[in-house]
XYZ file of C-alpha atoms in Angstrom:
626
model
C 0.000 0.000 0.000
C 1.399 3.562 -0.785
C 2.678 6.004 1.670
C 0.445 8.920 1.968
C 2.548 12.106 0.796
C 2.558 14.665 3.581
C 3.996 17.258 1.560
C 7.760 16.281 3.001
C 10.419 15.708 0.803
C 10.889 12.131 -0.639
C 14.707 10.396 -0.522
C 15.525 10.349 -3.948
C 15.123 14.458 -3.609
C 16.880 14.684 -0.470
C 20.014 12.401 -1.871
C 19.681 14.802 -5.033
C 19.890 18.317 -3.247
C 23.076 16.853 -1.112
C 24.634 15.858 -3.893
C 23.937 18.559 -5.520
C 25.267 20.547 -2.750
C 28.462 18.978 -2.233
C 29.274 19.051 -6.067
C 28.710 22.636 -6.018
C 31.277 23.107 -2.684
C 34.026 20.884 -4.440
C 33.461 23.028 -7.455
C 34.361 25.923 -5.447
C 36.545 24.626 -2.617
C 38.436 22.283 -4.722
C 38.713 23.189 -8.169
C 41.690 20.953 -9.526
C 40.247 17.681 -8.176
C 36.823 18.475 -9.478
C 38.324 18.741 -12.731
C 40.114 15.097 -12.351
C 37.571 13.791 -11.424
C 34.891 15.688 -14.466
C 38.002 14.407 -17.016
C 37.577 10.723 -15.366
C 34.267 11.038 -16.006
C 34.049 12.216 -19.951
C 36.975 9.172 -20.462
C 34.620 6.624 -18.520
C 31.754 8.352 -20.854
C 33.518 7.233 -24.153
C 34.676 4.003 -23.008
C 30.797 3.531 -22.327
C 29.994 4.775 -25.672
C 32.535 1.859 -27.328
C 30.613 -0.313 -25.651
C 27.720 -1.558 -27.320
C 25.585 -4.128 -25.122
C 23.725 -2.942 -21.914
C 25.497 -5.954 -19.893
C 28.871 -5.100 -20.589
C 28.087 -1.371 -20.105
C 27.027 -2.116 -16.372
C 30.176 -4.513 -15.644
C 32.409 -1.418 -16.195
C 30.053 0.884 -13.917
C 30.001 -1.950 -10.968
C 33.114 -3.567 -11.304
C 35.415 -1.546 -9.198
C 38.686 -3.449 -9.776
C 38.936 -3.177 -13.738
C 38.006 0.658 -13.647
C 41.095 2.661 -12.717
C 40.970 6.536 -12.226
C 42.802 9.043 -10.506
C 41.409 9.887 -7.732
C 39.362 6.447 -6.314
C 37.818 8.001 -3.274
C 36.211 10.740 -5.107
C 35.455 8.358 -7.575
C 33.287 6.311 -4.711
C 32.205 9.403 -3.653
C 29.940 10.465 -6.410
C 29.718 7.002 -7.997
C 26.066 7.257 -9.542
C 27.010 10.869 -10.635
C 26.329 11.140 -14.530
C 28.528 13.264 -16.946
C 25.200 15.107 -17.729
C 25.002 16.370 -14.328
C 28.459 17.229 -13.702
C 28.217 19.506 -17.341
C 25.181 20.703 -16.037
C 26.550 21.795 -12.695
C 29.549 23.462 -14.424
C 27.606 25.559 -17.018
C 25.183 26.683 -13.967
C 28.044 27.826 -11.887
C 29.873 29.270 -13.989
C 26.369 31.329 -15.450
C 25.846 32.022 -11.826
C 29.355 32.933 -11.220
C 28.887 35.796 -14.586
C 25.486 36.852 -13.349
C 26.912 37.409 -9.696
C 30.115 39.001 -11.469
C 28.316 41.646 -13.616
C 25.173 42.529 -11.852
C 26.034 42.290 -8.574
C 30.020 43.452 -8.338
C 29.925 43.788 -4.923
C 28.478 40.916 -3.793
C 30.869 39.047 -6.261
C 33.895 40.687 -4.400
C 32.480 40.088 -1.334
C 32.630 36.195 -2.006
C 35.941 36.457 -3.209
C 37.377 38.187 -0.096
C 35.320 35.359 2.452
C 36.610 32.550 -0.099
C 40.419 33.902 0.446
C 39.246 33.832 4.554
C 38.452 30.159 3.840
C 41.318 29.160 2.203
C 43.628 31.279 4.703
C 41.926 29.434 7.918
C 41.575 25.749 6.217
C 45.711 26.418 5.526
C 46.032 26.900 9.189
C 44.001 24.299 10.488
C 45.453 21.786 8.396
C 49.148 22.904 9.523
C 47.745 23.332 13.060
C 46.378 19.834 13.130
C 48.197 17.540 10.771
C 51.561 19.052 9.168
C 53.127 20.080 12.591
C 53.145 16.031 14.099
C 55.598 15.472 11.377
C 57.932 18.393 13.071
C 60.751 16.806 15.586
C 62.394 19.993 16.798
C 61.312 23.852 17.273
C 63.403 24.309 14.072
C 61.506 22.036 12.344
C 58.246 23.332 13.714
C 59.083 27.058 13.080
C 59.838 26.233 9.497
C 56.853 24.409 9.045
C 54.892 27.829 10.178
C 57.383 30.023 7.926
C 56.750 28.090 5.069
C 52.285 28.128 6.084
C 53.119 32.132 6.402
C 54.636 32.066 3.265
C 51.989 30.594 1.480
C 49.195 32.268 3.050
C 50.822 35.726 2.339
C 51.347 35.333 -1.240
C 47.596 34.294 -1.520
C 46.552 36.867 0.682
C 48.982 39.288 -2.159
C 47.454 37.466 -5.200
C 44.094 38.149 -4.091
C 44.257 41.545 -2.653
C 45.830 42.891 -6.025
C 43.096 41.269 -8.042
C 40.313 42.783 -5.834
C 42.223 46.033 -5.473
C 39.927 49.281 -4.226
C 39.104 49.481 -0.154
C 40.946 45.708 0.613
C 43.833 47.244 -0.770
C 43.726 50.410 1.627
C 43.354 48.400 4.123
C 46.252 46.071 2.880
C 48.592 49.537 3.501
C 47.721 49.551 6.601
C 49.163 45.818 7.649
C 52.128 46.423 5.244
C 53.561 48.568 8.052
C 52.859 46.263 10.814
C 56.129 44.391 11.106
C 55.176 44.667 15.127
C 51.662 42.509 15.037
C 52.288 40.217 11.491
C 54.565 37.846 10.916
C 57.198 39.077 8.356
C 56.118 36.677 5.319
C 53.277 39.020 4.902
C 54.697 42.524 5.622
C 57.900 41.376 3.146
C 54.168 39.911 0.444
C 52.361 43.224 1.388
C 55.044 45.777 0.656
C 54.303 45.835 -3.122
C 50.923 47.523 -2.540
C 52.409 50.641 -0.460
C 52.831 51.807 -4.381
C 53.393 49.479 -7.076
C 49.345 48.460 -7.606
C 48.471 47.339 -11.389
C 48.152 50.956 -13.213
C 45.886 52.227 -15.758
C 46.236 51.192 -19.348
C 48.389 54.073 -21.152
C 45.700 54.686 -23.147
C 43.042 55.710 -20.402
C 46.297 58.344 -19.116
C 46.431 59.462 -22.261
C 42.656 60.236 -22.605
C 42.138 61.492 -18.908
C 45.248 63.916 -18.794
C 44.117 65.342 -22.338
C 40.479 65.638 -21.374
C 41.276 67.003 -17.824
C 43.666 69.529 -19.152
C 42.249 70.638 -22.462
C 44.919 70.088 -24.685
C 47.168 67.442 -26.525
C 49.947 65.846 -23.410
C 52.661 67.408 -26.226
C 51.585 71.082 -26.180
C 51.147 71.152 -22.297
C 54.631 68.868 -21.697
C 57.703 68.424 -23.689
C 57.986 65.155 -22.056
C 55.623 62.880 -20.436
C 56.342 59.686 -19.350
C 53.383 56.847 -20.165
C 54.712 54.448 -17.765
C 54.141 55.537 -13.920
C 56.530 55.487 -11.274
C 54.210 54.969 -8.303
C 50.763 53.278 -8.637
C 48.114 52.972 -5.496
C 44.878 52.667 -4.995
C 43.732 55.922 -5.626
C 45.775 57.224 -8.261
C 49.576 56.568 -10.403
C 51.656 59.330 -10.537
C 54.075 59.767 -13.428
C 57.081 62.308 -14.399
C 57.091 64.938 -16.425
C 58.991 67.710 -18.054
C 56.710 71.394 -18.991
C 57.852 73.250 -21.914
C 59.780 75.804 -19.398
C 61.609 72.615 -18.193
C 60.731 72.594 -14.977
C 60.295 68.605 -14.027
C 56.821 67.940 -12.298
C 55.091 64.551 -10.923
C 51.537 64.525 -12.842
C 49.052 62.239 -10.298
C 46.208 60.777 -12.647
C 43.447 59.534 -10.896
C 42.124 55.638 -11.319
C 38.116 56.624 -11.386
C 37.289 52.579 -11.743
C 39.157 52.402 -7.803
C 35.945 55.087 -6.908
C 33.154 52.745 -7.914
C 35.010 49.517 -6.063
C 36.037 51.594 -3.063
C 32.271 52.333 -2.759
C 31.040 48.988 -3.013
C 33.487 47.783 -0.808
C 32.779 50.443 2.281
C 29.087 49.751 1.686
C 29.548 45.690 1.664
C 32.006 45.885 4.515
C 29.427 48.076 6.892
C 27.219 45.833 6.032
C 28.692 42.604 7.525
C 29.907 44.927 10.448
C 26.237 46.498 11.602
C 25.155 42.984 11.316
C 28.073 41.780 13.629
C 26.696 44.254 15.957
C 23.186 42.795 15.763
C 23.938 39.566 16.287
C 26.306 40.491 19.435
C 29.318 39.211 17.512
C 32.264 41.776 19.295
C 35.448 41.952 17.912
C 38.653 43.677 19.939
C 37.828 46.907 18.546
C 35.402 49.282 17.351
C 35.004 48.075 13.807
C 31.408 49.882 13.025
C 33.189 53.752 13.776
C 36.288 52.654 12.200
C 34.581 52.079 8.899
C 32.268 54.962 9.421
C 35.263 57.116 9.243
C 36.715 55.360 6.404
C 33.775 55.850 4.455
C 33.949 59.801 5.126
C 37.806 60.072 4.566
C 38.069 57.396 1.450
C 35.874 59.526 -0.721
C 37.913 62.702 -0.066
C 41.103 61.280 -1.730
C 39.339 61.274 -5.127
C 38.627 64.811 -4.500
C 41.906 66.452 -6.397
C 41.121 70.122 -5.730
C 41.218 69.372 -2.208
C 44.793 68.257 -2.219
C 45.497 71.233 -4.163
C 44.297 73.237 -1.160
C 46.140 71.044 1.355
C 49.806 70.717 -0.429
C 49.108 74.738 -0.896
C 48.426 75.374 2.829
C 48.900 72.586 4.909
C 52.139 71.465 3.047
C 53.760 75.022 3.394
C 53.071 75.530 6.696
C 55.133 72.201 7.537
C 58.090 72.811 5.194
C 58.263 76.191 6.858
C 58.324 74.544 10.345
C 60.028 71.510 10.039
C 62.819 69.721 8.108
C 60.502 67.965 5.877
C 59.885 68.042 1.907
C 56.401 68.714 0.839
C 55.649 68.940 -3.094
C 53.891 72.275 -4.067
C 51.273 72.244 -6.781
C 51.561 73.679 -10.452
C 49.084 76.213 -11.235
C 47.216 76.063 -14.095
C 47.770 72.781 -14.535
C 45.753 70.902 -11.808
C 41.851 69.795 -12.166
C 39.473 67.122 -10.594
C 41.584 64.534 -11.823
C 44.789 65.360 -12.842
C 46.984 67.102 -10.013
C 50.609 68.473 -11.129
C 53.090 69.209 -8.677
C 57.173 69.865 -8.311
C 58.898 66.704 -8.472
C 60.856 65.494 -5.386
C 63.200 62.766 -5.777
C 64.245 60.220 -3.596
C 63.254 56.489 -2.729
C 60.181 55.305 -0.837
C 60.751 54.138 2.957
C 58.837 50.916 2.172
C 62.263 50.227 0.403
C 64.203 50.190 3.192
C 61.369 48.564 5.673
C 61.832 44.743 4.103
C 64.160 42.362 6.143
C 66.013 42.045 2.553
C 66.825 45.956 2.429
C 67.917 46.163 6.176
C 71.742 45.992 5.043
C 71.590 49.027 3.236
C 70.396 50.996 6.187
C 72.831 49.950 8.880
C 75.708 52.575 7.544
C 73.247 55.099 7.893
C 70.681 54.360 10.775
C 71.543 57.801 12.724
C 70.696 59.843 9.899
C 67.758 57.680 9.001
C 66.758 58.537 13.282
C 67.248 61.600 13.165
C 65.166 62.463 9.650
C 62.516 60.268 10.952
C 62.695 62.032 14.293
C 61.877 65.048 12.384
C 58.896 63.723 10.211
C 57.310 62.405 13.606
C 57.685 65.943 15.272
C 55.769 67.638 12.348
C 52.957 65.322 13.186
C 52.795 66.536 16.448
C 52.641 70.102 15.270
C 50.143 69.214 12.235
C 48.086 67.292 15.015
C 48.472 69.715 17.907
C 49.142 73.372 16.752
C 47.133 72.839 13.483
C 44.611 70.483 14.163
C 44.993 68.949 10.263
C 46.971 66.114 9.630
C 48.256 64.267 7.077
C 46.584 60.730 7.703
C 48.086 58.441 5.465
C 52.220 58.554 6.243
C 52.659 54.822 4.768
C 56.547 53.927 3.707
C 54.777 54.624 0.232
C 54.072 58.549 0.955
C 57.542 59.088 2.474
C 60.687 59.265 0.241
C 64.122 59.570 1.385
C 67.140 61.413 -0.855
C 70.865 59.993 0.273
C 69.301 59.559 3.910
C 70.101 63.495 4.106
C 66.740 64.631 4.108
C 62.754 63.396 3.833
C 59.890 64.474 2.253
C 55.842 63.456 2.476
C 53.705 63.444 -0.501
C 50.449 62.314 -1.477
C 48.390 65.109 0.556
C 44.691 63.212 -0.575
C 43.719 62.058 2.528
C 44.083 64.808 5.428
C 41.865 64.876 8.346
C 41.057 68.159 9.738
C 40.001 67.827 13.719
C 37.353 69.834 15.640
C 38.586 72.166 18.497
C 37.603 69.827 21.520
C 39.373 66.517 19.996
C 42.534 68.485 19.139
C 42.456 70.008 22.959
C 41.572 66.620 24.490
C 44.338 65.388 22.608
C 46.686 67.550 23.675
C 45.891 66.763 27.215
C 46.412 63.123 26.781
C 49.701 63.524 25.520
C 50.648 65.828 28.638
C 48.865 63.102 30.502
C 51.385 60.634 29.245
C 54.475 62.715 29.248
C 53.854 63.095 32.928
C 52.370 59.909 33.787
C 49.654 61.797 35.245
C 46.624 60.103 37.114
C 44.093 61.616 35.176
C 44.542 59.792 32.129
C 41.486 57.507 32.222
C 39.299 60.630 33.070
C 41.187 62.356 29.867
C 39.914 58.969 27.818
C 36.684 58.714 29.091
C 35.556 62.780 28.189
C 37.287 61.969 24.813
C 34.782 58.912 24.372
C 37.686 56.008 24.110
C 35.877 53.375 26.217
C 37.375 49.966 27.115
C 36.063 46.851 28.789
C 38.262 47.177 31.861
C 38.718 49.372 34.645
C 42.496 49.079 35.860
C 44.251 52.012 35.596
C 47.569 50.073 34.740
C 46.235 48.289 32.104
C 44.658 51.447 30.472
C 47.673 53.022 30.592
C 49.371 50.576 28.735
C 46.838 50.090 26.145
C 46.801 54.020 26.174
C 50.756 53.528 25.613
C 50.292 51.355 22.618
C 47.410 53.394 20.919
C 48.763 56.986 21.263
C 52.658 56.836 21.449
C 55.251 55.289 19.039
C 57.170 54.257 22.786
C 59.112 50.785 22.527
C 60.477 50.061 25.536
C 57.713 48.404 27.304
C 57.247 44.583 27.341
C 54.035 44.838 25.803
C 55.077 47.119 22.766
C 57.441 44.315 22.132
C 55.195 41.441 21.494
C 52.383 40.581 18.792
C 48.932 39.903 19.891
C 49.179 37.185 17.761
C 52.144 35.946 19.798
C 51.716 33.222 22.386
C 54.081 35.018 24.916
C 51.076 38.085 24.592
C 49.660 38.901 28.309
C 46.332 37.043 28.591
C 45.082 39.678 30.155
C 45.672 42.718 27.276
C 44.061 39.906 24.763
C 41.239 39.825 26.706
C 40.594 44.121 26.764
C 37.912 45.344 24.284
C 37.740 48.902 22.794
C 34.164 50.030 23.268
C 34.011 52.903 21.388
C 36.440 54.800 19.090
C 35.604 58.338 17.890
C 35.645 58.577 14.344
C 38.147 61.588 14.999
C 39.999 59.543 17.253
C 40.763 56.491 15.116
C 42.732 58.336 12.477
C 45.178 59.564 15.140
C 45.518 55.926 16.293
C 45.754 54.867 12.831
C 48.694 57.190 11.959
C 50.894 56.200 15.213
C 49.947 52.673 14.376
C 51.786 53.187 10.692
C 54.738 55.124 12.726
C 54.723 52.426 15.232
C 55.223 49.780 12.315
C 58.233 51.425 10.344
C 59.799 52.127 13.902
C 59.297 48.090 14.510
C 60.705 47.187 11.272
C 63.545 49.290 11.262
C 64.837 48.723 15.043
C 63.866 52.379 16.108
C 62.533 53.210 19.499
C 61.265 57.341 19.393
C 58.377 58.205 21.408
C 55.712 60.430 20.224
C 54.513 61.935 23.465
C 58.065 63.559 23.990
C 58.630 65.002 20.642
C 54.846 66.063 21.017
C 54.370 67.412 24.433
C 55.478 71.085 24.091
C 53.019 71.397 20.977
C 50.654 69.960 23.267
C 51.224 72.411 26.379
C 51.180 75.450 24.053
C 47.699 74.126 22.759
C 46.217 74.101 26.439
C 47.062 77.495 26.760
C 46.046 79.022 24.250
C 42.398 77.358 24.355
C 39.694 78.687 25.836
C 38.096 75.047 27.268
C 38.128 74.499 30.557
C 38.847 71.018 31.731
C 39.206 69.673 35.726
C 42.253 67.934 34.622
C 45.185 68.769 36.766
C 48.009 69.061 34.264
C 50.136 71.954 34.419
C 51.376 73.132 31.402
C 54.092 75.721 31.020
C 53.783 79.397 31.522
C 52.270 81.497 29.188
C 54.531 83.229 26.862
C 53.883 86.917 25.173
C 52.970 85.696 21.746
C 54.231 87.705 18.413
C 51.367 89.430 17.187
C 52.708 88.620 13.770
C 52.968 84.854 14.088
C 49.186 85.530 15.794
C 48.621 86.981 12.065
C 49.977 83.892 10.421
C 48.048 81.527 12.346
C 44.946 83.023 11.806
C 45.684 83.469 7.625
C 46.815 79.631 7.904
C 43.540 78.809 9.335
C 41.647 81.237 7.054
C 43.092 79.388 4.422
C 43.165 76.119 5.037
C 38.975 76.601 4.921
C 39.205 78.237 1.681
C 38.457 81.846 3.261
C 40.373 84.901 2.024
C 43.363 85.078 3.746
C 45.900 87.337 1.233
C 47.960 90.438 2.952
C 44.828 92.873 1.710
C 42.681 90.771 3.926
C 44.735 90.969 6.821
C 45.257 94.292 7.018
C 41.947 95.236 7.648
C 42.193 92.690 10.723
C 45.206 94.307 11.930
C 43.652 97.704 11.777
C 41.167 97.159 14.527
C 43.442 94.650 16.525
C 42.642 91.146 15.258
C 45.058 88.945 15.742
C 43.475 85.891 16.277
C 40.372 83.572 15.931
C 39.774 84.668 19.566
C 39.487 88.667 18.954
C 37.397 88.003 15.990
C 34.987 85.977 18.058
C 35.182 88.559 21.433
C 34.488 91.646 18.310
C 31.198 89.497 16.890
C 30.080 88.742 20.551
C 30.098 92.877 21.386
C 28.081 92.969 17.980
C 29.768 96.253 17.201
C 28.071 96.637 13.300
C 30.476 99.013 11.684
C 33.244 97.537 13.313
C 32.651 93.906 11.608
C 31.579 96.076 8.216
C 35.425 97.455 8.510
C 37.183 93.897 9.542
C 35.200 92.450 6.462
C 35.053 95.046 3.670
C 36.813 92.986 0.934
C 34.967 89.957 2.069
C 31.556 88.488 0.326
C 28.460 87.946 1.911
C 28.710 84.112 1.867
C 32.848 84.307 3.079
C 31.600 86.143 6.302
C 28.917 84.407 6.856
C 30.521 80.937 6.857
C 34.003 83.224 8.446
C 31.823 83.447 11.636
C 29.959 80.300 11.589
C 33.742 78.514 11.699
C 34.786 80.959 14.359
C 32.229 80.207 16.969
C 32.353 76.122 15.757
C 36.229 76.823 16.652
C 35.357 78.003 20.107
């Protein structure tokens, strides 16, 4: 009597949809031996063929000991499996795999970046488990990790440099990190600090030509097609102008805008949903990418840099030993940007265990250059409050280890009044090893999961100072020998303003790790700092003392305040200034005391070359600075 069909599903349907299933996994999981095992097939489909009687047909199919093939397990594994459904399974991914490719690009990256995940973490397990009980000595077993490093890094390189865009940025990052990563993949990672695939010469061609308005001839007498520096965002490549002046011409990559996009989107994504499901990672990884996503965009904004090398970049040449490129007018759009070459060679050369040799003759001048780049951060940071906030080995170049220079100004973060203060009181904070460090943390919103003050200054330590000579500085997290009790301290919360700070002393705290250098940030920092307590106007219950106050020049007063006009694109020539002078302001701070008293023809005279809209939005930035 027949069963009565309660709408489950039968076995025949349930046998089909697992194998089904687990052909579609060993398609993707295990490409070569899906393809042995497709070829065994076709051969055991024309030796069928050959055969002409049903009996003889169904010896070969049952009779395991006359049919050889390459791979017998999987062989026994799908025996029943016709060469139908194996074609049909291979057309249907591979459709799927277009459809997925073309309509949905970010999904299809996506998939690509979790399928590198689960290759990197089967690699492991399968050392972890199996490959090391072949190992007889720590030699043994340390080379049996070095060579599973290996491996995994030049995957982790492969696959990176296909996906390129935001994975790529992100791959800068943990190109520095000599300090947390073992050195197979800072040595694999170096290569995308600035030698990324570049455009096709064709597309410069077109985008320099359509960006400038004219032929590359009549603009250069010599342009160079091939680039010497590609990244993510753009490839810069030299150039001689028709006075013969030699320039750097940075051409932007506007295919990198569309993936960067997808991938900030895709990546918030998975992260909002980690926070849903109460999945917590060591850090803050939702305000991270927040920030990422408001920064990232900014870099393909080439008038911007303009404004920044012009400002920003002057005001740090003028203050410190360091190189800064200075744009070419006339010859700089939305996506071409054309600056004064500076020679030299990156950092990232010099970072790589392979290029340590060439640094040892030179290591003091190397310091003390350094030394110099990681004071100007302090003053961009402290006395400016913008920052260059991408200093990779890639964007600083070195000429005879005499002097350094920073380039690639496209992604600057500019700070609001309270972070830069707060900052400036943490770094006092840790100068002096003052008490009131966590209260410092907790008004600027850096929350952690513990409560000891020891522990938070050491975490503190490691976040906001390139220091090395503390245990914990020494060791990777990843590293056995890490204290149990720093792997088990969450971040909470990051600001978003906060996090490129961190990020920047992380990148310093990498090249310092990889080239055996040990200069703390709070030290070269701290006077910057005390001078930025005293001359703000917020009023903390900290008890940090800074140093007296000094009688400021009223003309460096002056060039502060046309520095800061400037760098927010307000009129800030000698004209402009004058009329400041004229009824004694110096400063932001007399500007906002003569708007408070709301004397009319007082602000008509301080503002008589400036537009409606300039005051307007002069003010509004005044009071927001406050």
């Amino acid at each position: 009597m027949p069963t009565e069909d309660r709408g489950g599903l039968s076995g025949p349907t349930v046998l089909k949809f697992l194998r089904t299933t687990s052909l579609v996994a060993f398609k993707l999981w295990a490409p070569g031996p899906f393809k042995l095992v497709l070829c065994k097939d076709l051969l055991r489909s024309v030796q069928m063929a050959l055969v002409k009687t049903r009996s003889v047909q169904k010896n070969i199919l049952c009779d395991n000991s006359s049919c050889t093939t390459p791979v017998p397990l999987l062989s026994r594994v799908f025996h029943g499996v016709s060469t139908s459904i194996i074609w049909r399974l291979q057309l249907n991914v591979e459709l799927l795999g277009l459809c997925v490719r073309f309509l949905l690009p970010g999904t299809f990256r996506t998939l690509q970046f979790y399928n590198l995940l689960f290759k990197l973490t089967c690699g492991y397990v399968k050392t972890a488990v199996w490959d090391i009980r072949t190992a007889k000595c720590i030699s043994e077993l340390k080379e049996c990790w070095d060579s599973r490093h290996s491996k995994a890094a030049n995957l982790t390189k492969r696959t990176l440099l296909k996906l390129s865009g935001f994975y790529l940025k992100v791959a800068q990052v943990f190109a520095t990190k000599a300090d947390l990563l073992p050195k197979e993949y800072v040595h694999a990672l170096s290569c995308v600090l600035d030698d990324c695939a570049p455009m096709p010469v064709g597309e410069v061609k077109r985008v320099v030509e359509r960006e400038l308005g004219a032929p590359i001839s009549k603009i250069f007498h010599r342009f160079d097609l091939q680039p010497i520096g590609s990244a993510t965002i753009a490839q810069v490549h030299r150039a001689v102008l028709q006075d013969g002046r030699h320039v750097a011409v940075k051409v932007q990559n506007t295919r990198n805008k569309k993936l960067m996009r997808f991938d900030l989107r895709n990546m918030l994504f998975v992260s909002r949903l980690l926070d849903r499901l109460r999945v917590y990672l060591p850090f803050d990884h939702t305000s991270i990418l927040v920030e990422y996503s408001t920064q990232v965009p900014l870099e393909f904004d080439f008038n911007r840099e303009r404004r920044m090398l012009s400002v920003l970049g002057r005001r740090i040449s003028s203050n410190h030993k360091v190189r800064v490129p200075a744009p070419i007018d006339g010859l700089c759009t939305a996506q071409v940007l054309t600056m004064t070459l500076i020679e030299g060679k990156p950092l990232a050369t010099f970072t790589s265990v392979s290029s340590k040799k060439n640094v040892e003759g030179n290591l003091d001048y190397l310091r003390d250059n350094l030394r110099e780049l990681l004071a100007s951060f302090g003053f961009q940071i402290l006395n400016l409050g913008v920052f260059h906030s991408d200093p990779h080995p890639g964007n600083i170049l070195l000429r005879d280890f005499r002097d350094i220079a920073l380039i690639d100004f496209g992604q600057v973060k500019i700070l609001s009044d309270e972070t830069r203060v707060l900052f400036a009181h943490l770094v006092v904070s840790l100068y002096e090893e003052s008490d009131q460090l966590y209260a410092i943390l907790k008004t600027l919103k850096v929350e952690f999961t513990i409560n000891d003050p020891k522990l938070i200054r050491t975490i503190a330590s490691i976040l906001f100072d390139t220091r090395m000579d503390i245990p914990e500085a020494l060791v990777s997290p990843l590293d056995s020998e890490f204290p149990a009790e720093l792997r088990s301290v969450r971040i909470n919360v990051i600001p978003t303003e906060v996090f490129m700070i961190i990020r920047i002393i992380a990148i310093f705290r990498g090249i310092f790790s990889a080239l055996d250098i040990d200069l703390h940030a709070r030290k070269l920092w701290v006077s910057s700092a005390r001078q930025t307590i005293l001359d703000s106007e917020r009023v903390y219950n900290f008890n940090i003392l800074a140093t007296p106050r000094n009688e400021v020049n009223i003309v460096d007063q002056l060039k502060h305040f046309s520095a800061w006009l400037a760098l927010h694109g307000l009129p800030h020539q000698r004209e402009y200034m004058m009329a400041f002078a004229k009824l004694h302001v110096f400063c932001i701070k007399d500007l906002r005391k003569l708007a408070a008293e709301n004397e009319r023809s007082a602000l008509d005279a301080v503002f008589a070359n400036f537009s409606e809209q300039d005051r307007s939005r002069c003010l509004k930035l005044c009071y927001e600075h406050s």
